[in-house]
PDB file of C-alpha atoms in Angstrom:
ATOM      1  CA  UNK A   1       0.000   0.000   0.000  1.00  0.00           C
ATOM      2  CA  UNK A   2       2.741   2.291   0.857  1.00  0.00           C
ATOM      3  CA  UNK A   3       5.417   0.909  -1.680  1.00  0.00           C
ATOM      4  CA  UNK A   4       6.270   4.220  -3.347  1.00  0.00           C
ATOM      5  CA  UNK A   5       6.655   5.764   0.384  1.00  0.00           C
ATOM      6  CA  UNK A   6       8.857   3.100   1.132  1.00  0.00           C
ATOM      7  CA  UNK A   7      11.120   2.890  -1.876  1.00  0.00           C
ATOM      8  CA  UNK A   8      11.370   6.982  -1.464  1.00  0.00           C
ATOM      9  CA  UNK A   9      12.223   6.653   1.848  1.00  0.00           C
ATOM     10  CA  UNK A  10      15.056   4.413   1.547  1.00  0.00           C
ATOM     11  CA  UNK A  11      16.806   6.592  -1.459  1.00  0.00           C
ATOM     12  CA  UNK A  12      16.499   9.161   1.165  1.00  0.00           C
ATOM     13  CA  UNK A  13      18.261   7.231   3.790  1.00  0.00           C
ATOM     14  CA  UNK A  14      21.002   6.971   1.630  1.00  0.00           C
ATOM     15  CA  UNK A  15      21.522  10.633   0.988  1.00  0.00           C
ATOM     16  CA  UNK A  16      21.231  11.175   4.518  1.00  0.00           C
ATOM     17  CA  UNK A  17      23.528   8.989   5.173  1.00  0.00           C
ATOM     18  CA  UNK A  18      26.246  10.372   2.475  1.00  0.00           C
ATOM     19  CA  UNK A  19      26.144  14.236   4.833  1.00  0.00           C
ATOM     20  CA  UNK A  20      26.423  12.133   7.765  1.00  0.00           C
ATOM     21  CA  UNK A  21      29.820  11.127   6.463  1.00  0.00           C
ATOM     22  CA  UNK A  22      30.735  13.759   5.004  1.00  0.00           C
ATOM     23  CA  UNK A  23      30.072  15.489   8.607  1.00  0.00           C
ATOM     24  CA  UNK A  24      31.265  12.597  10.669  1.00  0.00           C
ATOM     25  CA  UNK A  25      35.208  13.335  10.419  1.00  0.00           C
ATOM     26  CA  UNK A  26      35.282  17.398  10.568  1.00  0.00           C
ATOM     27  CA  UNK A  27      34.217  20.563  12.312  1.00  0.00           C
ATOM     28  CA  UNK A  28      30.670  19.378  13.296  1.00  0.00           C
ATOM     29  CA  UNK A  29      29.821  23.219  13.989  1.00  0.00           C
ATOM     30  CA  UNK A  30      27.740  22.496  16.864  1.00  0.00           C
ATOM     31  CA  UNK A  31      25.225  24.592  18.318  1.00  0.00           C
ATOM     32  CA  UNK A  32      22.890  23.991  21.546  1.00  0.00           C
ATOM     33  CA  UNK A  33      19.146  24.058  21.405  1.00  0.00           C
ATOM     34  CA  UNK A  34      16.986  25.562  24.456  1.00  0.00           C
ATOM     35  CA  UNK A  35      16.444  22.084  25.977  1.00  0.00           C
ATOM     36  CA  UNK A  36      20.757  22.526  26.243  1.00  0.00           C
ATOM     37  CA  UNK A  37      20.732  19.558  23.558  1.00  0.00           C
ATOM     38  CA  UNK A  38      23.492  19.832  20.686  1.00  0.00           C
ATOM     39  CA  UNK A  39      22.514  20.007  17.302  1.00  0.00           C
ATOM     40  CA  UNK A  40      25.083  20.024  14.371  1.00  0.00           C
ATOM     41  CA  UNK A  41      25.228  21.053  10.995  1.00  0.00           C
ATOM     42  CA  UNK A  42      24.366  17.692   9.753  1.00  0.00           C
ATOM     43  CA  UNK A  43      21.746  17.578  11.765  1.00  0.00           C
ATOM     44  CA  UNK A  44      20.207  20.701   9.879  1.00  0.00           C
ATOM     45  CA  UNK A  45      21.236  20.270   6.421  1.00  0.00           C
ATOM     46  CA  UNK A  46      19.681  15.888   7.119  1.00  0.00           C
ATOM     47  CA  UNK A  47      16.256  17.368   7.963  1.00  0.00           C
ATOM     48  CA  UNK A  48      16.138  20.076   5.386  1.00  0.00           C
ATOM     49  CA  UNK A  49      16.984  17.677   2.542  1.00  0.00           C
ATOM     50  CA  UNK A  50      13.935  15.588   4.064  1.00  0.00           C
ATOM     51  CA  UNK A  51      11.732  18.581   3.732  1.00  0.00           C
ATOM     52  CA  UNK A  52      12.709  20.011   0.863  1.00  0.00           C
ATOM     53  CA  UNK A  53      12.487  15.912  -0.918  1.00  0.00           C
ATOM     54  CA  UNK A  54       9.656  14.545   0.912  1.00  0.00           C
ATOM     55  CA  UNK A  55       7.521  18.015   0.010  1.00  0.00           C
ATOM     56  CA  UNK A  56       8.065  17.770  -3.789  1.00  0.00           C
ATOM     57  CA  UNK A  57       6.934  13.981  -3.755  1.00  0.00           C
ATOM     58  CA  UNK A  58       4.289  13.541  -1.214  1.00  0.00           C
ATOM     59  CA  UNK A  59       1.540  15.601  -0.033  1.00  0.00           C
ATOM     60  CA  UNK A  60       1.784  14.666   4.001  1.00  0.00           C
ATOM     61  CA  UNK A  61       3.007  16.542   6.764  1.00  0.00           C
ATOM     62  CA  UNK A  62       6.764  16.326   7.715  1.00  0.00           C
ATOM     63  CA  UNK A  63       7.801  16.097  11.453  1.00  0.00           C
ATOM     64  CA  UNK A  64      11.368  16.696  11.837  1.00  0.00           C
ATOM     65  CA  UNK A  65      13.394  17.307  15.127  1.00  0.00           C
ATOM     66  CA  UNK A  66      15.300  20.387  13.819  1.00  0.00           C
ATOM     67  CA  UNK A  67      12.338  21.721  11.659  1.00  0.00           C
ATOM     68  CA  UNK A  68       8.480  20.863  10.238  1.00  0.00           C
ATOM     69  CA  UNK A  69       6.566  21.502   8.133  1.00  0.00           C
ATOM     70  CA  UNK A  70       3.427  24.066   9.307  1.00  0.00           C
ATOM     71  CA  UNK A  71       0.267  22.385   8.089  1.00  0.00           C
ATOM     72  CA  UNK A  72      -0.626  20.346  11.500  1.00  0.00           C
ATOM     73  CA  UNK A  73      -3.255  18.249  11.415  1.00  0.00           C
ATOM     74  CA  UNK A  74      -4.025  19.253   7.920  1.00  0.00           C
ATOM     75  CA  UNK A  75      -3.203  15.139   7.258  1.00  0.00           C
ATOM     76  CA  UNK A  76      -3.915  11.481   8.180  1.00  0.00           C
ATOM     77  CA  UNK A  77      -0.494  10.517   7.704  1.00  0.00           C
ATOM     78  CA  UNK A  78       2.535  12.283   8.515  1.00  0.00           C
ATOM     79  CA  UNK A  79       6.515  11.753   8.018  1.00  0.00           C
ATOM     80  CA  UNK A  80       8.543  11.678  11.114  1.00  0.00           C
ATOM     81  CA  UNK A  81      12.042  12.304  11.075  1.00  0.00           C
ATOM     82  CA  UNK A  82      15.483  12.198  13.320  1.00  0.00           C
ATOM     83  CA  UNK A  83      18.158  13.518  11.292  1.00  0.00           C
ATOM     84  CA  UNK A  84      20.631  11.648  13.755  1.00  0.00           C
ATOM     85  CA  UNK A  85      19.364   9.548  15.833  1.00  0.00           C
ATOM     86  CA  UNK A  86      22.581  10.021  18.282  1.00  0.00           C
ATOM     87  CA  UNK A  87      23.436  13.369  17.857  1.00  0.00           C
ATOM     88  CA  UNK A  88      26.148  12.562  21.145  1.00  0.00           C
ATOM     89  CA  UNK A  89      27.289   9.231  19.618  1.00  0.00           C
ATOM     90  CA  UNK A  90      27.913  11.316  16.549  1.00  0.00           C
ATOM     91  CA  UNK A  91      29.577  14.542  18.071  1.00  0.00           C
ATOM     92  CA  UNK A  92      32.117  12.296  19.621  1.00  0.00           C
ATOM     93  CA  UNK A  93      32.824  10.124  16.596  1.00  0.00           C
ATOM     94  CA  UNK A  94      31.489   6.971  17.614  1.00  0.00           C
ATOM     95  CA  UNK A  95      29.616   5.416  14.607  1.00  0.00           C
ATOM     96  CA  UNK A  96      26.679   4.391  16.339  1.00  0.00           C
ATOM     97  CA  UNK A  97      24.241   7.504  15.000  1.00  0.00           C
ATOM     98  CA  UNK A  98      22.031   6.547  12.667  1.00  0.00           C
ATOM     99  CA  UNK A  99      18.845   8.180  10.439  1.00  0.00           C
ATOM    100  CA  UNK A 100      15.543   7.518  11.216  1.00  0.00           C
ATOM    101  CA  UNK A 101      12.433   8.289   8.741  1.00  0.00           C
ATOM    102  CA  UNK A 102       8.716   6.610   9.911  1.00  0.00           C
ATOM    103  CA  UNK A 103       5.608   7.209   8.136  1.00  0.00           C
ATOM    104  CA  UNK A 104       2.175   7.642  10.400  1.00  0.00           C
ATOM    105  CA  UNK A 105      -1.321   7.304   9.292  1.00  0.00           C
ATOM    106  CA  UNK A 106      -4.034   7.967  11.079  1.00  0.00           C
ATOM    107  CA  UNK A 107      -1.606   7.227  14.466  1.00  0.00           C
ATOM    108  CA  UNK A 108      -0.559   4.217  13.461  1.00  0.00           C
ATOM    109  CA  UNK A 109       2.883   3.190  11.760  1.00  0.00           C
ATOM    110  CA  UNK A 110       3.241   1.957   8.147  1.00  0.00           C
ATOM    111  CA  UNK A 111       6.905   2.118   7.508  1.00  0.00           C
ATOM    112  CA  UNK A 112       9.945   2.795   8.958  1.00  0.00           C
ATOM    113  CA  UNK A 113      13.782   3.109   7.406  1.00  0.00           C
ATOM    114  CA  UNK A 114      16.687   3.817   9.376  1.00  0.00           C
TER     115      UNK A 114
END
């Protein structure tokens, strides 16, 4: 049912994963968010590629951890992102950060990639 979604996804996972490398070995420029948790420039440029991709192919609502989209509840289903899912992990080099992308309809899951 959601095969499109899913195939999407998982090309998206890749080129999430390709600034996550590119990231994972330099200046990570990070900054801290009001909860005091970091936040790099990966982290950023990972959920703006989701937007900016997810927005020209699907019409759903996009729930990232750095930024949304504004249409709330204008949807039954909804993308959920984590850029990094270990922003610490991958601050201090250890390669155990990882992307996360779930898709939500109506509350309930239908796919996940990470």
């Amino acid at each position: 049912m959601y095969e499109a979604e899913l195939e999407f996804a998982k090309k998206l996972a890749k080129k999430a994963g390709a600034i996550m490398l590119e990231y994972f070995s330099i200046d990570k420029q990070i900054k801290y968010k009001d909860d005091a948790s970091p936040v790099t420039i990966a982290d950023e440029k990972v959920n703006r590629l989701v937007i900016e991709e997810l927005t020209k192919n699907f019409d759903y609502e996009i729930i990232g951890e750095e930024e949304s989209t504004t249409d709330y509840g204008k949807h039954d289903t909804v993308w959920i992102c984590d850029p990094i899912d270990g922003t610490k992990a991958f601050i201090y080099g250890l390669p155990t950060a990882m992307f996360s992308l779930g898709l939500v309809s109506r509350g309930a899951p239908v796919l996940g990639v990470a």
